[in-house]
CSV table of C-alpha atoms and ligand atoms in Angstrom, one decimal:
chain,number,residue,atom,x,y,z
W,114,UNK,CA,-123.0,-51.2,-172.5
W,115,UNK,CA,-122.5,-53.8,-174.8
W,116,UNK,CA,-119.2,-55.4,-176.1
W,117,UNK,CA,-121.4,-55.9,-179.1
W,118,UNK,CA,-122.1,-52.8,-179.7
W,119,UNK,CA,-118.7,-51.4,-179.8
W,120,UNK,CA,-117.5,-54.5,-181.9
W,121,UNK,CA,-119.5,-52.5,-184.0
W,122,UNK,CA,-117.9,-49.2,-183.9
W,123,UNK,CA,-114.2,-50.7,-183.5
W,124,UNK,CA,-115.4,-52.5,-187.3
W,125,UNK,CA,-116.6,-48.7,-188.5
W,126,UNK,CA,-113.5,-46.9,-187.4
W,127,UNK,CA,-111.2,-47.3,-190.4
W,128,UNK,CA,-113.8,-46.4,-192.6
W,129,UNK,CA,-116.1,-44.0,-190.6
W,130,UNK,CA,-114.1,-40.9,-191.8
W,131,UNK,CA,-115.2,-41.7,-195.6
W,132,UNK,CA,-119.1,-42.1,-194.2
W,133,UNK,CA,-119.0,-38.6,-193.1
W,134,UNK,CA,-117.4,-37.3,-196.3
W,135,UNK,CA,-120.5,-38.7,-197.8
W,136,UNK,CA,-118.9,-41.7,-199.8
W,137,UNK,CA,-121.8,-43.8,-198.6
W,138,UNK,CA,-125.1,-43.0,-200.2
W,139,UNK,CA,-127.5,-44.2,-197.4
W,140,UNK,CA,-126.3,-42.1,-195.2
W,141,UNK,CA,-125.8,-38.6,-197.2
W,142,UNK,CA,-128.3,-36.9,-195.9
W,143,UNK,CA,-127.4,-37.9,-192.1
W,144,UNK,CA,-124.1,-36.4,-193.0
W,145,UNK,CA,-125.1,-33.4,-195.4
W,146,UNK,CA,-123.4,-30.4,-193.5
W,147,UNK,CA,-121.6,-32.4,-191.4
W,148,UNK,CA,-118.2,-30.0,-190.9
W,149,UNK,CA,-121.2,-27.1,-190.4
W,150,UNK,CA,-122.4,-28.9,-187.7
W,151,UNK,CA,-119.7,-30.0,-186.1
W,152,UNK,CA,-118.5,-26.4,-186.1
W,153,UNK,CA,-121.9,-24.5,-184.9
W,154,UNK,CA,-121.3,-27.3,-181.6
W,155,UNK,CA,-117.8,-25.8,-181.5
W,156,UNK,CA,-119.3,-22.1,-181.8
W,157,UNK,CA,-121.9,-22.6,-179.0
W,158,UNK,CA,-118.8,-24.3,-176.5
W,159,UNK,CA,-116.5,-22.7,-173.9
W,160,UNK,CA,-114.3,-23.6,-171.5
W,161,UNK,CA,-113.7,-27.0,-169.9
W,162,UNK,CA,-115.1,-29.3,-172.2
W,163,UNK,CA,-116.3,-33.1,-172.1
W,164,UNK,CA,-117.0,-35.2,-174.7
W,165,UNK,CA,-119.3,-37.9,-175.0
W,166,UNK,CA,-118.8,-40.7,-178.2
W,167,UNK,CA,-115.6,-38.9,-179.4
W,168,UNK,CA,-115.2,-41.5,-182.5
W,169,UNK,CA,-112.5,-40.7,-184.7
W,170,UNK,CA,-112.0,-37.1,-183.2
W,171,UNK,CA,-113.4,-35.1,-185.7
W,172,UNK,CA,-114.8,-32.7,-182.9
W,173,UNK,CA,-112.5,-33.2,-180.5
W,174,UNK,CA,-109.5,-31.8,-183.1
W,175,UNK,CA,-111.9,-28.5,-183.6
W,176,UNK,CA,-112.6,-28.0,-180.2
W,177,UNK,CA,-108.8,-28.3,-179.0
W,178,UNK,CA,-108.3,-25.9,-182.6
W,179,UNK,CA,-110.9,-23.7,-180.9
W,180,UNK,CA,-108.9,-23.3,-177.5
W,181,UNK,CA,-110.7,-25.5,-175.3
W,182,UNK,CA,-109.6,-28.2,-172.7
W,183,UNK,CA,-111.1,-31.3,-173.8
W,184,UNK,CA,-111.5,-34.7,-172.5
W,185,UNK,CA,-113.2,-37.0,-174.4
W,186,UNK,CA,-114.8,-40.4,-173.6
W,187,UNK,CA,-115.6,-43.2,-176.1
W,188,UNK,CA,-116.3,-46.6,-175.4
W,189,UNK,CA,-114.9,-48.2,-178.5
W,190,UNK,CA,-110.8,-49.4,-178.6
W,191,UNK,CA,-110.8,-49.0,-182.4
W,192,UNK,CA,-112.6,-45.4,-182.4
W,193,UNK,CA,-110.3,-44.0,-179.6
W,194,UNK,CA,-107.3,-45.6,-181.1
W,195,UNK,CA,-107.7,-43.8,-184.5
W,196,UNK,CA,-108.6,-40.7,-182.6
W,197,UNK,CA,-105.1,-41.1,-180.5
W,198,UNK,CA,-103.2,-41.1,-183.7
W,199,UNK,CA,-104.8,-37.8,-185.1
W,200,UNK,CA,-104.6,-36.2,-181.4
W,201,UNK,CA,-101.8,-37.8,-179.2
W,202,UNK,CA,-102.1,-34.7,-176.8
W,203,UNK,CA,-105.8,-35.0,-176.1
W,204,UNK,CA,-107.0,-37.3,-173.0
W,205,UNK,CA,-109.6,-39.7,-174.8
W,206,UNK,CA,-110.4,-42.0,-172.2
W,207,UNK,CA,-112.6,-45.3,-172.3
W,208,UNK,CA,-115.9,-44.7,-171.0
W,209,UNK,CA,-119.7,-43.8,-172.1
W,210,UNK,CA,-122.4,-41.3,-171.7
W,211,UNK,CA,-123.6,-42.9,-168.0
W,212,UNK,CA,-120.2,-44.5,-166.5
W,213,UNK,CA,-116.8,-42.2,-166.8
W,214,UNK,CA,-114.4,-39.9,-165.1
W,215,UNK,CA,-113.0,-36.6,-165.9
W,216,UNK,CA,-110.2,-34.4,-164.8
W,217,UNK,CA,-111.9,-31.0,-164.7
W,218,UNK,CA,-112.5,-29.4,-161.5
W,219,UNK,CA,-115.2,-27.2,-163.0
W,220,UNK,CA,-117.0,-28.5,-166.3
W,221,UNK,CA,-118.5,-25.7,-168.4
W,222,UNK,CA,-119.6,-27.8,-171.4
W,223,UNK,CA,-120.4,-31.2,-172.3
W,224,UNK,CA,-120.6,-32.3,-176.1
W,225,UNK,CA,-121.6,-34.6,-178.1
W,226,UNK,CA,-122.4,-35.4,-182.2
W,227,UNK,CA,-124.1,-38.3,-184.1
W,228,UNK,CA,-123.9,-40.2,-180.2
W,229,UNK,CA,-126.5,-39.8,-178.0
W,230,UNK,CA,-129.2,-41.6,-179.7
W,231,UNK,CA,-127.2,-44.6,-178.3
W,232,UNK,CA,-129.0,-44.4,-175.1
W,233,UNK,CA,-133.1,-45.6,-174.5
W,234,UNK,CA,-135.4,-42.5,-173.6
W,235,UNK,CA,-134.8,-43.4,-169.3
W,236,UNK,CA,-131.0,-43.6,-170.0
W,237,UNK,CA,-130.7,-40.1,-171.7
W,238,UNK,CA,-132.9,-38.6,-168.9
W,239,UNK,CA,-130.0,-40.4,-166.3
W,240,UNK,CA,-127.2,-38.8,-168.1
W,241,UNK,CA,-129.2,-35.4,-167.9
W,242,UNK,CA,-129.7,-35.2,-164.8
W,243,UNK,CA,-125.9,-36.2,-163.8
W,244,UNK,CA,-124.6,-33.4,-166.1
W,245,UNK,CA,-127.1,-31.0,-164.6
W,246,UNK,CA,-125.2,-31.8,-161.3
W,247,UNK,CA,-121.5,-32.0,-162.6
W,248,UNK,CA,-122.4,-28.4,-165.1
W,249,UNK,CA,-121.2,-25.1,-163.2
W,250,UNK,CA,-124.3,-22.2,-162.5
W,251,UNK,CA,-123.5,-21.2,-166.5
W,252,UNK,CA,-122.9,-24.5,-167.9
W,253,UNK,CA,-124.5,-26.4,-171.2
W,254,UNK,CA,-124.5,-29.3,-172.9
W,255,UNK,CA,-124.7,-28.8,-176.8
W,256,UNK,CA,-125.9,-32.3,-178.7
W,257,UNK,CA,-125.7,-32.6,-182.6
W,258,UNK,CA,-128.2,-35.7,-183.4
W,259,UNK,CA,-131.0,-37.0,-185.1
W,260,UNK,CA,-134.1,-36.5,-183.8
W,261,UNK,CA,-137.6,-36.3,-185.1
W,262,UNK,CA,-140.7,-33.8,-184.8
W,263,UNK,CA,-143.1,-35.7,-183.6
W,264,UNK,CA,-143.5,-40.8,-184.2
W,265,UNK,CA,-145.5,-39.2,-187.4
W,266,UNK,CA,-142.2,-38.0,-188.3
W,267,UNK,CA,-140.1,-40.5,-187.7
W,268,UNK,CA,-142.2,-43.3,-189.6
W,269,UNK,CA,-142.7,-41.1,-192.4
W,270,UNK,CA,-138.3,-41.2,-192.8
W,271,UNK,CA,-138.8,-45.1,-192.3
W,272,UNK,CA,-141.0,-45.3,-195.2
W,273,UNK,CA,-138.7,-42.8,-197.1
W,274,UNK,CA,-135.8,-45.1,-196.5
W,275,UNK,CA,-137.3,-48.5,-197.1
W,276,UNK,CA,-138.8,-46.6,-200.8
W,277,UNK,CA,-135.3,-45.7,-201.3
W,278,UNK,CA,-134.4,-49.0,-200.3
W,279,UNK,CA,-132.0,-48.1,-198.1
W,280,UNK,CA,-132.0,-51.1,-195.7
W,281,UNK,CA,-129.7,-50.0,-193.5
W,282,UNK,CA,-130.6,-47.0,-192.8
W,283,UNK,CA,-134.5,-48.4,-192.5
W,284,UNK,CA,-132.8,-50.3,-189.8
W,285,UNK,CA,-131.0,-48.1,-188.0
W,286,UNK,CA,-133.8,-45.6,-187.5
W,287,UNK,CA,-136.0,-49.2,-186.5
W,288,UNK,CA,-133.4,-50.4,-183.9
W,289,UNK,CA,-131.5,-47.3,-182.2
W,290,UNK,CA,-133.3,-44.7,-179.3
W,291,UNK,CA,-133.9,-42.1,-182.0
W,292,UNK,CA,-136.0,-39.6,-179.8
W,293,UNK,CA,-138.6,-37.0,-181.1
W,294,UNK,CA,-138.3,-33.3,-179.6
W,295,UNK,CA,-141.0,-32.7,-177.2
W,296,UNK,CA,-139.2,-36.1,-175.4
W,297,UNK,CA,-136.1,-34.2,-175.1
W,298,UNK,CA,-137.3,-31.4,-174.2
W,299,UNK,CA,-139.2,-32.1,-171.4
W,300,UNK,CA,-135.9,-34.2,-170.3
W,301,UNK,CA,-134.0,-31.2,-170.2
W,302,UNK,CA,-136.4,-28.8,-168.7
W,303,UNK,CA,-137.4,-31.5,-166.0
W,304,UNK,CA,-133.6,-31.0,-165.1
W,305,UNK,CA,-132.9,-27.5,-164.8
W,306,UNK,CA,-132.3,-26.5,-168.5
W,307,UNK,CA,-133.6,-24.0,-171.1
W,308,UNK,CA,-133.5,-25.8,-174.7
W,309,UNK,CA,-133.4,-24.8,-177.5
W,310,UNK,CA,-133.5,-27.1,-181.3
W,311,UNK,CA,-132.2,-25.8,-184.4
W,312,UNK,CA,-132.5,-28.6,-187.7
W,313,UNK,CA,-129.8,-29.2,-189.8
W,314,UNK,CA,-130.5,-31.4,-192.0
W,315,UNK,CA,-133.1,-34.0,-192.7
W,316,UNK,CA,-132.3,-35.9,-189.8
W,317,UNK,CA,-129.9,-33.6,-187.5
W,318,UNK,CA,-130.6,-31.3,-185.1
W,319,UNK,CA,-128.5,-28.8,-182.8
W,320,UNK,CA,-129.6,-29.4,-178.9
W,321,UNK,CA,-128.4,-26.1,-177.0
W,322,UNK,CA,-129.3,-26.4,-173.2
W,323,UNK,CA,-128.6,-24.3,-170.8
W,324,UNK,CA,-128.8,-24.3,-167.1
W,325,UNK,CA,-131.0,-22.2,-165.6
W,326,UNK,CA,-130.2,-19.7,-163.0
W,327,UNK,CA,-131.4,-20.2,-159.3
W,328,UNK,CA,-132.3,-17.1,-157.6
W,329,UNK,CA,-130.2,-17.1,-154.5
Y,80,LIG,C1,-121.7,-42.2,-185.3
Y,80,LIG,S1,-120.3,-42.2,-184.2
Y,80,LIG,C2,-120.1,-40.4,-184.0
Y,80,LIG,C3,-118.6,-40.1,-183.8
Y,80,LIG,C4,-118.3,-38.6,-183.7
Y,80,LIG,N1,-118.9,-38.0,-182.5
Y,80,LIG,C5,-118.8,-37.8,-184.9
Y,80,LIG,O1,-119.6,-36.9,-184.7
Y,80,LIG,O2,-118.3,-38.1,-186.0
Y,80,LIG,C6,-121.0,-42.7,-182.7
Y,80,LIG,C7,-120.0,-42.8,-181.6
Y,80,LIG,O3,-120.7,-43.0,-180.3
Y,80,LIG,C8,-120.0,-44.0,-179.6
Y,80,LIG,N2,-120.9,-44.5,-178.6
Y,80,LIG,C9,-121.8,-45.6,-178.8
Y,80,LIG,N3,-122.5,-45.8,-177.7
Y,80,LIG,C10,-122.0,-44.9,-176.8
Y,80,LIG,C11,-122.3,-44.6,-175.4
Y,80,LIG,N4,-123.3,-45.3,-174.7
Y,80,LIG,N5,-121.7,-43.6,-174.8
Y,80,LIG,C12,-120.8,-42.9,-175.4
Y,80,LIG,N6,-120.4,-43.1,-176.7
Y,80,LIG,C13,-121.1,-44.1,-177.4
Y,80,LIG,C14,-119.5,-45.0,-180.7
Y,80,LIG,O4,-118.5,-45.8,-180.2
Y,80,LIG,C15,-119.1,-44.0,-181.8
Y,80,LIG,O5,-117.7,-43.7,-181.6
């Protein structure tokens, strides 16, 4: 991935902790419920646990709360280092959704929040079908993220943001991979997954995937 883009996140990571507690008005609503959200992802986990675009560990510190082993894997220096210093004891190692190692001999979840959106449509479907293949027969993956009903849907929130003028935010939702769910939900049923999306807030939604059986 780009040094770029994590030039970007290592600038954010001082201040991402205040975006979340909703100190920036652009993104309130991305954020609105955010603990709630990161909590239900915690709810739906078990056991060994990756996770993907740990940032400043807000998930990772209720997931290791929670009693799971976590590893986490974020690409940014700035995002893991302020993660470090609120979770010494946690493995956070460099690394991103397609290219990283673990040190689980069974993986029974893999998590994620506010991240995956950071991969193009043919990159998501890549890291779905690697985690369908590292996942034991009972495994999920639970994704917290923003994703839209249908393009209608997503333009629509363009509009809404450019009328709000918030330019930013007009630009995110322009520029990232935000997806819609009938894309993501053929991803994960092409690869062996059951799916189920449950809305948030105006933007976020809970992914819930979970393998399906194969009749031996
Ligand atoms: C908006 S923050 C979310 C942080 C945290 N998960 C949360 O819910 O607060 C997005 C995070 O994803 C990371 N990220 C960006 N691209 C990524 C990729 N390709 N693979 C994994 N993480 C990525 C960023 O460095 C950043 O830490």
């Amino acid at each position: 991935m780009s040094t770029d883009f994590t030039a970007l996140f290592d600038e954010w990571s001082d201040s991402y902790d205040e975006t979340v507690a909703g100190h920036d008005p652009e993104y309130n609503e991305v954020f609105r419920n955010y603990l709630h959200i990161l909590e239900e992802v915690v709810k739906k986990s078990k056991g060994n646990t990756i996770e993907f675009g740990v940032g400043t560990g807000n998930l990772t510190q209720l997931l290791v709360k929670s009693g799971k082993r976590v590893c986490g894997i974020e690409p940014s220096a700035g995002m893991r280092k302020v993660a470090k210093q609120k979770l010494p004891e946690v493995k956070i190692l460099q690394g991103d959704f397609l290219s990283f190692t673990h040190p689980f001999q069974f993986v029974d979840t893999i998590v994620s929040t506010y991240a995956f959106h950071h991969l193009t449509d043919d990159e998501k479907e890549t890291a779905i079908r690697n985690y369908s293949s590292i996942l034991g027969n009972d495994g999920k993956i639970v994704f917290a993220d923003t994703l839209f009903e249908d393009e209608n849907a997503k333009s629509n929130m363009i509009l809404k943001a450019e009328n709000s003028r918030f330019h930013r935010l007009a630009n995110d939702l322009r520029t990232e991979y935000y997806t819609t769910i009938p894309v993501m939900k053929d991803l994960f049923e092409q690869n062996d997954f059951t799916v189920t999306f449950t809305q948030k807030n105006d933007f976020v939604w809970i992914i819930e995937a979970k393998k399906r059986r194969r009749e031996s």
